Coordinates of C-alpha atoms in Angstrom, one line a residue:
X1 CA 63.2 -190.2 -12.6
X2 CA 62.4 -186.9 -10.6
X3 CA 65.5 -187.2 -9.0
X4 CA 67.6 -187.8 -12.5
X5 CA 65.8 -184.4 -13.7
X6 CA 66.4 -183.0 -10.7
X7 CA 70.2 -183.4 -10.5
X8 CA 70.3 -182.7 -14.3
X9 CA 68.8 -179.4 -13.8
X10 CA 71.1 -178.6 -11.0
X11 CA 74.2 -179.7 -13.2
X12 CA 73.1 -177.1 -15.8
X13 CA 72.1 -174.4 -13.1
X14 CA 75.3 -175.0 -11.2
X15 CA 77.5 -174.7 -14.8
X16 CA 75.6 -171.1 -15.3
X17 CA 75.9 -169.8 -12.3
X18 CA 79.8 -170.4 -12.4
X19 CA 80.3 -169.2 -15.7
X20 CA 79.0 -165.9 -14.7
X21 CA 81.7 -165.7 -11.5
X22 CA 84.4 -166.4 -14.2
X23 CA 85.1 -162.6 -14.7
X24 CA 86.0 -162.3 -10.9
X25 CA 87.9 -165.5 -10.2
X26 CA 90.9 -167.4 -11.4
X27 CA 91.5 -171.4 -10.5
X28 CA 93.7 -170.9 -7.8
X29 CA 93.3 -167.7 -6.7
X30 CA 90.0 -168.7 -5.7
X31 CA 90.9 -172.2 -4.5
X32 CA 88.2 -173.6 -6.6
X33 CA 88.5 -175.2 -10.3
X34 CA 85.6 -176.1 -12.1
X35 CA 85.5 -179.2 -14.2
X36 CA 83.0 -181.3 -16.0
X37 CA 80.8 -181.2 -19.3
X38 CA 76.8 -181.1 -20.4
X39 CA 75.5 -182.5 -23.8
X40 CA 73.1 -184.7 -25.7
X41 CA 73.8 -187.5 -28.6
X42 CA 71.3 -188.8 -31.4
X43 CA 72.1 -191.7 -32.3
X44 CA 70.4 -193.1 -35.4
X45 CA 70.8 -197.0 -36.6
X46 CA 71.0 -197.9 -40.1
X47 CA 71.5 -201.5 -41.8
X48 CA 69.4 -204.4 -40.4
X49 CA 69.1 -203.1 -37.5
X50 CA 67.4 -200.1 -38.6
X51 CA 63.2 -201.0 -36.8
X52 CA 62.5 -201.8 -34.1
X53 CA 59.6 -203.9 -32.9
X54 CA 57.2 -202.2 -33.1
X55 CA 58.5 -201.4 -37.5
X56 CA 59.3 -197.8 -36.4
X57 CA 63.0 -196.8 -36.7
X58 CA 65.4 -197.4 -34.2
X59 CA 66.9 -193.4 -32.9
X60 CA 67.3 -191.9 -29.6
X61 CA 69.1 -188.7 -28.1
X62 CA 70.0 -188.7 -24.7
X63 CA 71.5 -185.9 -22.2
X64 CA 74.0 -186.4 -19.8
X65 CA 76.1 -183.9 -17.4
X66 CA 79.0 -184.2 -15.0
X67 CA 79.5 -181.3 -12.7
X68 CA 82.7 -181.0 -9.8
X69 CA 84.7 -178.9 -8.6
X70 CA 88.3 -179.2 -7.2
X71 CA 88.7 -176.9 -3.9
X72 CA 92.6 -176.8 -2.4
X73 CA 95.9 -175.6 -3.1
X74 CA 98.6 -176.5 -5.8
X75 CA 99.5 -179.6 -3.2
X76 CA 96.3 -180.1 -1.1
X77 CA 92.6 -180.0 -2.2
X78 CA 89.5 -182.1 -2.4
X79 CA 86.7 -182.8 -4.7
X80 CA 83.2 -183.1 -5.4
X81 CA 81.2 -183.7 -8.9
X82 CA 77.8 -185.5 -9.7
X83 CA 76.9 -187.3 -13.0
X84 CA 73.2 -187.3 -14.6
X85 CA 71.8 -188.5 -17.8
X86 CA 68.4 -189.8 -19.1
X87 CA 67.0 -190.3 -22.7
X88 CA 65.3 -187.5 -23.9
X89 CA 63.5 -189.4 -26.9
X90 CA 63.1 -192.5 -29.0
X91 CA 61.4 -192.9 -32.1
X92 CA 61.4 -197.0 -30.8
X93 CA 59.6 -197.9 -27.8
X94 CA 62.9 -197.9 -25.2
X95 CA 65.6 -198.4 -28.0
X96 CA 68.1 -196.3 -26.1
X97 CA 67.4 -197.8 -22.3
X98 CA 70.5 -199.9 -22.6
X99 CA 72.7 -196.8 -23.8
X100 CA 70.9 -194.3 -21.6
X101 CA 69.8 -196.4 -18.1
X102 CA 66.4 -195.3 -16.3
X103 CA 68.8 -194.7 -12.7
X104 CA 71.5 -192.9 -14.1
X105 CA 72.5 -190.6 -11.8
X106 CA 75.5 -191.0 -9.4
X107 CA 78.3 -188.8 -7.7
X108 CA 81.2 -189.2 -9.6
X109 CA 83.8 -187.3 -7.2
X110 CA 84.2 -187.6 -3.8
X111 CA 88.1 -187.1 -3.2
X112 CA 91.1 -185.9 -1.1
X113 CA 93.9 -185.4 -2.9
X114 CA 97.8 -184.6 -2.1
X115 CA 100.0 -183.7 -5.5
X116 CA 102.9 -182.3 -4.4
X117 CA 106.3 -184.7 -3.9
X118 CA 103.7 -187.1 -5.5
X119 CA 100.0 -187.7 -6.6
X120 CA 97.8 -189.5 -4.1
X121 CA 93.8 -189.2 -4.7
X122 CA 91.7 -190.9 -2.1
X123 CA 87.9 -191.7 -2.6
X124 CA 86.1 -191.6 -5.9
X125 CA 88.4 -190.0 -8.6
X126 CA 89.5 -190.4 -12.5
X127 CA 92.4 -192.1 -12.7
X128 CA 93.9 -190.9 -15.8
X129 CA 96.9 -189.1 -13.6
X130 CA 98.3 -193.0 -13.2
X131 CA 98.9 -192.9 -17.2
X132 CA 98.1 -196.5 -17.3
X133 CA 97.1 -198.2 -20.6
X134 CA 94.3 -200.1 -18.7
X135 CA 93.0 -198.6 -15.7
X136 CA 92.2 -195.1 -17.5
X137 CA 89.0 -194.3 -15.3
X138 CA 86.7 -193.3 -13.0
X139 CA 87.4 -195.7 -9.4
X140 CA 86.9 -195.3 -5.6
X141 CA 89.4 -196.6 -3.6
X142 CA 93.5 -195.2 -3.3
X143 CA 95.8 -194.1 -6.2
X144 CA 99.2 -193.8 -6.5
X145 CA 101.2 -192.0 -8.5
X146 CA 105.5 -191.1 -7.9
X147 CA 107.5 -189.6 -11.1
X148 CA 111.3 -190.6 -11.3
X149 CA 112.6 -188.9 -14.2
X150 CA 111.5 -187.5 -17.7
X151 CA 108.8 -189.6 -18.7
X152 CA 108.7 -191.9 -15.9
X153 CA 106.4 -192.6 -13.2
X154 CA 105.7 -195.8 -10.9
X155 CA 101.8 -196.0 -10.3
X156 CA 100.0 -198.2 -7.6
X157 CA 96.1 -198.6 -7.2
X158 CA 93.6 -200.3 -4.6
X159 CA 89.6 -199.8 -5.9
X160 CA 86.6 -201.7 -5.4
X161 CA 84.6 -200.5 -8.0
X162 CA 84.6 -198.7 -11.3
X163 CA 81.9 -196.6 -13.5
X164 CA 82.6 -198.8 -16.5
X165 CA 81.2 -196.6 -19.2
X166 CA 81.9 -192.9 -19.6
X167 CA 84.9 -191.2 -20.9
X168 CA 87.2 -193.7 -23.3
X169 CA 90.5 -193.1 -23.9
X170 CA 90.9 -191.9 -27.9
X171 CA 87.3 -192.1 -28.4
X172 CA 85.5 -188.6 -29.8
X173 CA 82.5 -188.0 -27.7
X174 CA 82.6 -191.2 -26.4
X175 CA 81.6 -189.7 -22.7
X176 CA 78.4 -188.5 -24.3
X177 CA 77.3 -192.0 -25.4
X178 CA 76.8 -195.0 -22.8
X179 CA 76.5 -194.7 -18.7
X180 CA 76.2 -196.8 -15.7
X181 CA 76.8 -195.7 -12.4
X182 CA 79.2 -197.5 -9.8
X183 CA 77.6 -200.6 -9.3
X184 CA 77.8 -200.0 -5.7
X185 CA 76.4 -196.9 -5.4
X186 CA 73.3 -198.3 -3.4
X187 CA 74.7 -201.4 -2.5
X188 CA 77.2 -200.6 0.6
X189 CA 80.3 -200.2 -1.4
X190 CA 80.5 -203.6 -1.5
X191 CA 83.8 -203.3 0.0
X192 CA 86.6 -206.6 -0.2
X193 CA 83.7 -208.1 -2.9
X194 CA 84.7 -206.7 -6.4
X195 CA 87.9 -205.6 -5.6
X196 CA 91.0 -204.7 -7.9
X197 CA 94.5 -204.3 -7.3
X198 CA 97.3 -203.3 -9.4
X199 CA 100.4 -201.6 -10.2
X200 CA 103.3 -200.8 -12.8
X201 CA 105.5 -198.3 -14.4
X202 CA 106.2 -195.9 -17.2
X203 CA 109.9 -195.7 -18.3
X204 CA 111.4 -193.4 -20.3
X205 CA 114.9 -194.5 -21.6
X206 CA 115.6 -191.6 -24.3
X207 CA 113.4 -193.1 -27.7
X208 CA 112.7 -196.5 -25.6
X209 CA 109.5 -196.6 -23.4
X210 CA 108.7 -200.1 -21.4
X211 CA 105.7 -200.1 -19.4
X212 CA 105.1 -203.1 -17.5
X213 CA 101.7 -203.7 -15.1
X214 CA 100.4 -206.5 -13.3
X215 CA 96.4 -206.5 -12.0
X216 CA 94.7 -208.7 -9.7
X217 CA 90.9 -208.1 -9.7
X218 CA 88.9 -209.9 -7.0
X219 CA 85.7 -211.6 -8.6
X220 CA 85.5 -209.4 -11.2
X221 CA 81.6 -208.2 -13.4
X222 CA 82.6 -209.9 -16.2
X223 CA 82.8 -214.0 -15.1
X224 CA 82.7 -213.4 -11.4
X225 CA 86.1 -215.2 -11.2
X226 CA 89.5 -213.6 -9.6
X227 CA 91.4 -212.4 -12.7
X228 CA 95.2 -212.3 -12.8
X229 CA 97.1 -210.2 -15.4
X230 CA 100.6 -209.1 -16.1
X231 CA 102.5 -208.0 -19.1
X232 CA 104.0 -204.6 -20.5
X233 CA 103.8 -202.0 -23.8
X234 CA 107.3 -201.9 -25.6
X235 CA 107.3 -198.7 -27.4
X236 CA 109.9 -196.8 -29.9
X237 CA 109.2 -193.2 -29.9
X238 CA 111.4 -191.0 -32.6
X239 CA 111.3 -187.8 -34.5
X240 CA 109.6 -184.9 -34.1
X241 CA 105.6 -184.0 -34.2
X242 CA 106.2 -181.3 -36.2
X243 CA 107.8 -183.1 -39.2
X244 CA 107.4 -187.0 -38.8
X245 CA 107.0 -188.7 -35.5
X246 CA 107.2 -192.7 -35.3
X247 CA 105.4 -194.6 -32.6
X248 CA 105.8 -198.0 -32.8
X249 CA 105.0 -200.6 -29.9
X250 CA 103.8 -204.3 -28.9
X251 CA 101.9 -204.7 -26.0
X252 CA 101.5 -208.1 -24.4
X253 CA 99.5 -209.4 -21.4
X254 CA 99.4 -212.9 -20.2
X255 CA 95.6 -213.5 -18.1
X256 CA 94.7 -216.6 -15.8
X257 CA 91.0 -216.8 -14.5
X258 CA 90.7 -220.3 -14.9
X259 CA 92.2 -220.8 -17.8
X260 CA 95.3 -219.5 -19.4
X261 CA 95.0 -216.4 -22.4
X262 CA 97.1 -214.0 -23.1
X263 CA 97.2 -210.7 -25.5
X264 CA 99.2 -210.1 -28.4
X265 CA 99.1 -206.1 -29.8
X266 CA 101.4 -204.2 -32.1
X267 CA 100.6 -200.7 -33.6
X268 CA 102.7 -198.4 -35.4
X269 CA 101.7 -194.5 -35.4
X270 CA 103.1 -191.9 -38.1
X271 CA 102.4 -188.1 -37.1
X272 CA 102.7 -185.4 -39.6
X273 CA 103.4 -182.1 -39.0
X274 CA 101.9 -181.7 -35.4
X275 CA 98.9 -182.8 -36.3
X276 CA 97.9 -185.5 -39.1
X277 CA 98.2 -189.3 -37.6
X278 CA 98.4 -192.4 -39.7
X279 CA 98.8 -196.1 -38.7
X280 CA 97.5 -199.8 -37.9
X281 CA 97.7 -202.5 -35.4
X282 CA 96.7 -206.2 -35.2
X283 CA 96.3 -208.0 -32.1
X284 CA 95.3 -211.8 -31.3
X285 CA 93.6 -213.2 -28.4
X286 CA 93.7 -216.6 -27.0
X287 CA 91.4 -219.1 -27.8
X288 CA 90.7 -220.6 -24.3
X289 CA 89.6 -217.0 -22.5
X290 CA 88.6 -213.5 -23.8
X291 CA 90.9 -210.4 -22.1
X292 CA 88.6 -208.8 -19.3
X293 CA 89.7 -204.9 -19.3
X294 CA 87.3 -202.2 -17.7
X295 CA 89.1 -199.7 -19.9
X296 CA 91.4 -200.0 -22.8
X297 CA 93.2 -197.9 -25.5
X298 CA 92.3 -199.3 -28.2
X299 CA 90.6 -197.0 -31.3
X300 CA 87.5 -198.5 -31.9
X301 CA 84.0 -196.7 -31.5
X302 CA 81.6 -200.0 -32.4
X303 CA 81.8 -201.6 -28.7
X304 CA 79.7 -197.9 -27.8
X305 CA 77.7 -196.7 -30.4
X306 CA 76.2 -199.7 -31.7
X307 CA 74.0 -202.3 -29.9
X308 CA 76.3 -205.3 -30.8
X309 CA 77.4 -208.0 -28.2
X310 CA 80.8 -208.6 -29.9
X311 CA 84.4 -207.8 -28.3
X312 CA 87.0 -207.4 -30.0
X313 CA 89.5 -208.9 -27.1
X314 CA 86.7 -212.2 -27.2
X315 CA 88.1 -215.5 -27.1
X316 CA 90.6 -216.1 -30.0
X317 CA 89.8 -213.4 -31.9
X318 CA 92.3 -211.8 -33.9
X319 CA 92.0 -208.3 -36.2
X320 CA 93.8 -205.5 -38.2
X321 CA 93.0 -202.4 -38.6
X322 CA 94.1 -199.2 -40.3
X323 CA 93.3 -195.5 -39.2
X324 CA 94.2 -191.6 -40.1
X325 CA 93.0 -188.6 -38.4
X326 CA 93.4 -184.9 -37.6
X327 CA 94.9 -184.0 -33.8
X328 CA 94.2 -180.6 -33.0
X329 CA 93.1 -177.7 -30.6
X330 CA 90.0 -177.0 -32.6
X331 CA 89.2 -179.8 -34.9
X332 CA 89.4 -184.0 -34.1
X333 CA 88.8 -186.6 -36.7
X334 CA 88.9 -190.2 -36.6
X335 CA 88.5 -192.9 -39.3
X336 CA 89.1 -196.7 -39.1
X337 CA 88.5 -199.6 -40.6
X338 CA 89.3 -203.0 -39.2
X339 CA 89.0 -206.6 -40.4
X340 CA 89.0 -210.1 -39.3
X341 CA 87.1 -211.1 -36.3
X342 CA 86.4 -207.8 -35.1
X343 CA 85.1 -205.9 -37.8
X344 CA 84.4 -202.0 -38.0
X345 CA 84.3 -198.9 -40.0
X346 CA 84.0 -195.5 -38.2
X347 CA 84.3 -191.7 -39.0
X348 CA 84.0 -189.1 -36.4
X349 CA 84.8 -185.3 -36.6
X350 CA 84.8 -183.0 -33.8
X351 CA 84.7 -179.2 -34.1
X352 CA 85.1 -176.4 -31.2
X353 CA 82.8 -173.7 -31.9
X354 CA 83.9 -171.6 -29.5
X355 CA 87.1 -172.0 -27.1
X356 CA 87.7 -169.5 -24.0
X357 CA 90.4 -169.4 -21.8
X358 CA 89.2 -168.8 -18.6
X359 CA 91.0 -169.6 -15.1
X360 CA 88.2 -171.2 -13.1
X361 CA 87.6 -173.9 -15.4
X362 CA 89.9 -177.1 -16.2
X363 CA 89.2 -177.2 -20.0
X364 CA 88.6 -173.6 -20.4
X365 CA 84.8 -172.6 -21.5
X366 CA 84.0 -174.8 -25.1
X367 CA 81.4 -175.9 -27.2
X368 CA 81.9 -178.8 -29.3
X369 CA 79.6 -180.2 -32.2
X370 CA 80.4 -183.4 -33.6
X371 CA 78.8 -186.3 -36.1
X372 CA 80.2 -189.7 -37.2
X373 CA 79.3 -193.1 -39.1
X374 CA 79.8 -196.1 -36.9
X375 CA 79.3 -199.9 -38.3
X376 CA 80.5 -203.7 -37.9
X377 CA 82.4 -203.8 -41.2
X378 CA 80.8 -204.0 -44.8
X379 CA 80.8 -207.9 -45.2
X380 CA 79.2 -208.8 -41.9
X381 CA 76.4 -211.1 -41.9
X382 CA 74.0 -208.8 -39.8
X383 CA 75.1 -205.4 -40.7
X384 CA 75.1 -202.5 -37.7
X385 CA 75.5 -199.4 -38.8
X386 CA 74.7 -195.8 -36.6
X387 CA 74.8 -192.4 -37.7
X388 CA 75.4 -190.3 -34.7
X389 CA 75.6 -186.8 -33.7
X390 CA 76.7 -184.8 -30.5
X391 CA 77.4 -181.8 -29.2
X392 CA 78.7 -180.2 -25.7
X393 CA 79.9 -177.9 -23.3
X394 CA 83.1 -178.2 -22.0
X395 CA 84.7 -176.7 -18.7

């Protein structure tokens, strides 16, 4: 635990300390940019799951930060960052430990880098630059990335592990709310024992976009089985944000892990005016085998902010779900509600307070403050419901 508040501190120390150099440095001149984020959560649970056992209420904040800093050129560089987190209070005897784990502390970067002709990243690195629906993460290993035209890239990727909670894809404030470290942190990289390879493609054909992917993962955490996958995201783009934009897709994924499963997903998207969404989706699931995914781009918040065990890819499960929200510079806002076998309800708004431009830093210099109302439905059985609240710096 010294050594969580240790890093901690130096996260925050490190952040001030850089914010003051901003004035006499820009991102490349320097041949540094600064990247990362520090904040704390409350989360506060509602419903049946409101006490704990000992009868007081179930609410805990917790503080995490992630400092790095790219050093290089446009086309060469190299990284370095460092997570840290730890709950700060409970008003139940160790209701946040599974949200906010007693170890958490890790270095998240550790990378050389080439993005020039193409992107490669080597080491530990987020591997968001592959644009993949399903491998949108933090791994160590090798990544690939080669554009071919407008909208089109081939990706590749070898890793052999993952941080599995963080940052989610569509998710407000989700990198605020659960961590774990690379499982093989401490454990000699457990290298050619957890492995994962995969690879695929992003095609842009004027309003058509096909995506296809195929993933091998090596004894995955999950079922400690080798996992096969393959499938593709069919997707119709057309309009314009700043009237009406149309996004409708199906994505599809057949799975083999023992058994046979496959994924069925279609969503359709309306954006108005630049920045007001509007859709829904259903999917269905196998019955023989859930989908195992270390990240996904789905919309739901319930998986993360509320101590429930369901999935919503489990064995045959099958859902729909409506959603709206608000897409912009300043403010974010979320709301869906989904029925069926996976059920949830969630709101969650997003304002920056305070939004500086400044060269050094990836995300500029920002503070966001957030709240939201997360639950399993309103005709569950055992109803889970959190009221949470958040805010950060960005940079």
């Amino acid at each position: 635990m010294k050594t969580l508040k240790t890093m901690t501190a130096s996260a925050l120390l490190a952040s001030c300390v850089a914010t003051s150099m901003v004035g006499v440095a820009s991102a490349r001149s320097s041949g540094v940019e600064l990247f990362g984020h520090l904040g704390v959560a409350y989360n506060h649970a509602l419903g049946d799951n409101r006490k704990g056992a000992d009868g007081k209420d179930v609410g805990f904040m917790g503080a995490t930060g992630h400092f790095g800093a790219d050093f290089g050129s446009e086309e060469f560089g190299a990284g370095l960052g460092v997570w840290a987190g730890s709950q700060v209070f409970s008003l139940s005897k160790d209701a946040g430990k599974s949200k906010y784990g007693s170890e958490y502390y890790d270095v998240s970067d550790l990378y050389f880098r080439y993005t020039g002709a193409f992107d490669l990243y080597v080491g530990r690195f987020s591997s968001s630059f592959l644009k993949s629906d399903w491998i949108d993460l933090y791994t160590q290993g090798v990544g690939l990335s080669i554009d071919f035209g407008k909208d089109s890239n081939f990706w590749a990727s070898w890793a052999n592990d993952s941080a599995t909670f963080g940052v989610l894809p569509n998710r407000i404030g989700s990198e605020l709310m659960a961590y774990s470290r690379f499982p093989s942190s401490f454990d000699n990289f457990n290298i050619g024992k957890k492995d994962f390879v995969g690879a695929g493609a992003n095609i842009g054909l004027g309003i058509f976009h096909i995506d296809p992917f195929a993933h091998y993962y090596i004894n995955n955490y999950n079922n400690n089985q080798d996992t096969i996958q393959a499938g593709a995201r069919l997707a119709i783009i057309a309009g314009d944000k700043s009237t009406i934009e149309s996004t409708t897709s199906v994505r599809g994924m057949y799975q083999y892990n023992k058994q046979n499963s496959y994924l069925v997903w279609a969503e359709e998207e309306l954006f108005f005016a630049k920045y007001l969404k509007l859709g829904g989706g259903y999917y269905m699931v196998g019955k023989d085998a859930g989908i195992y995914s270390t990240s996904d781009h789905t919309r739901f918040y319930g998986r993360y902010t509320t101590p429930s065990t369901a999935s919503y890819f489990a064995a045959g499960a099958s859902s729909w779900y409506g959603f709206a929200g608000v897409e912009h510079e300043r403010v974010k806002f979320d709301v869906l509600y989904a029925g069926g076998d996976y059920k949830e309800f969630s709101a969650v708004v997003s304002v920056r307070v305070l939004d500086l431009k400044l060269g050094i830093m990836r995300e500029g210099f920002g503070i966001d403050v957030g709240a939201g109302y997360v639950s399993n439905g309103f005709d569950s059985t055992y109803q889970r419901h959190n009221a949470i609240a958040f805010a950060k710096l960005v940079f």
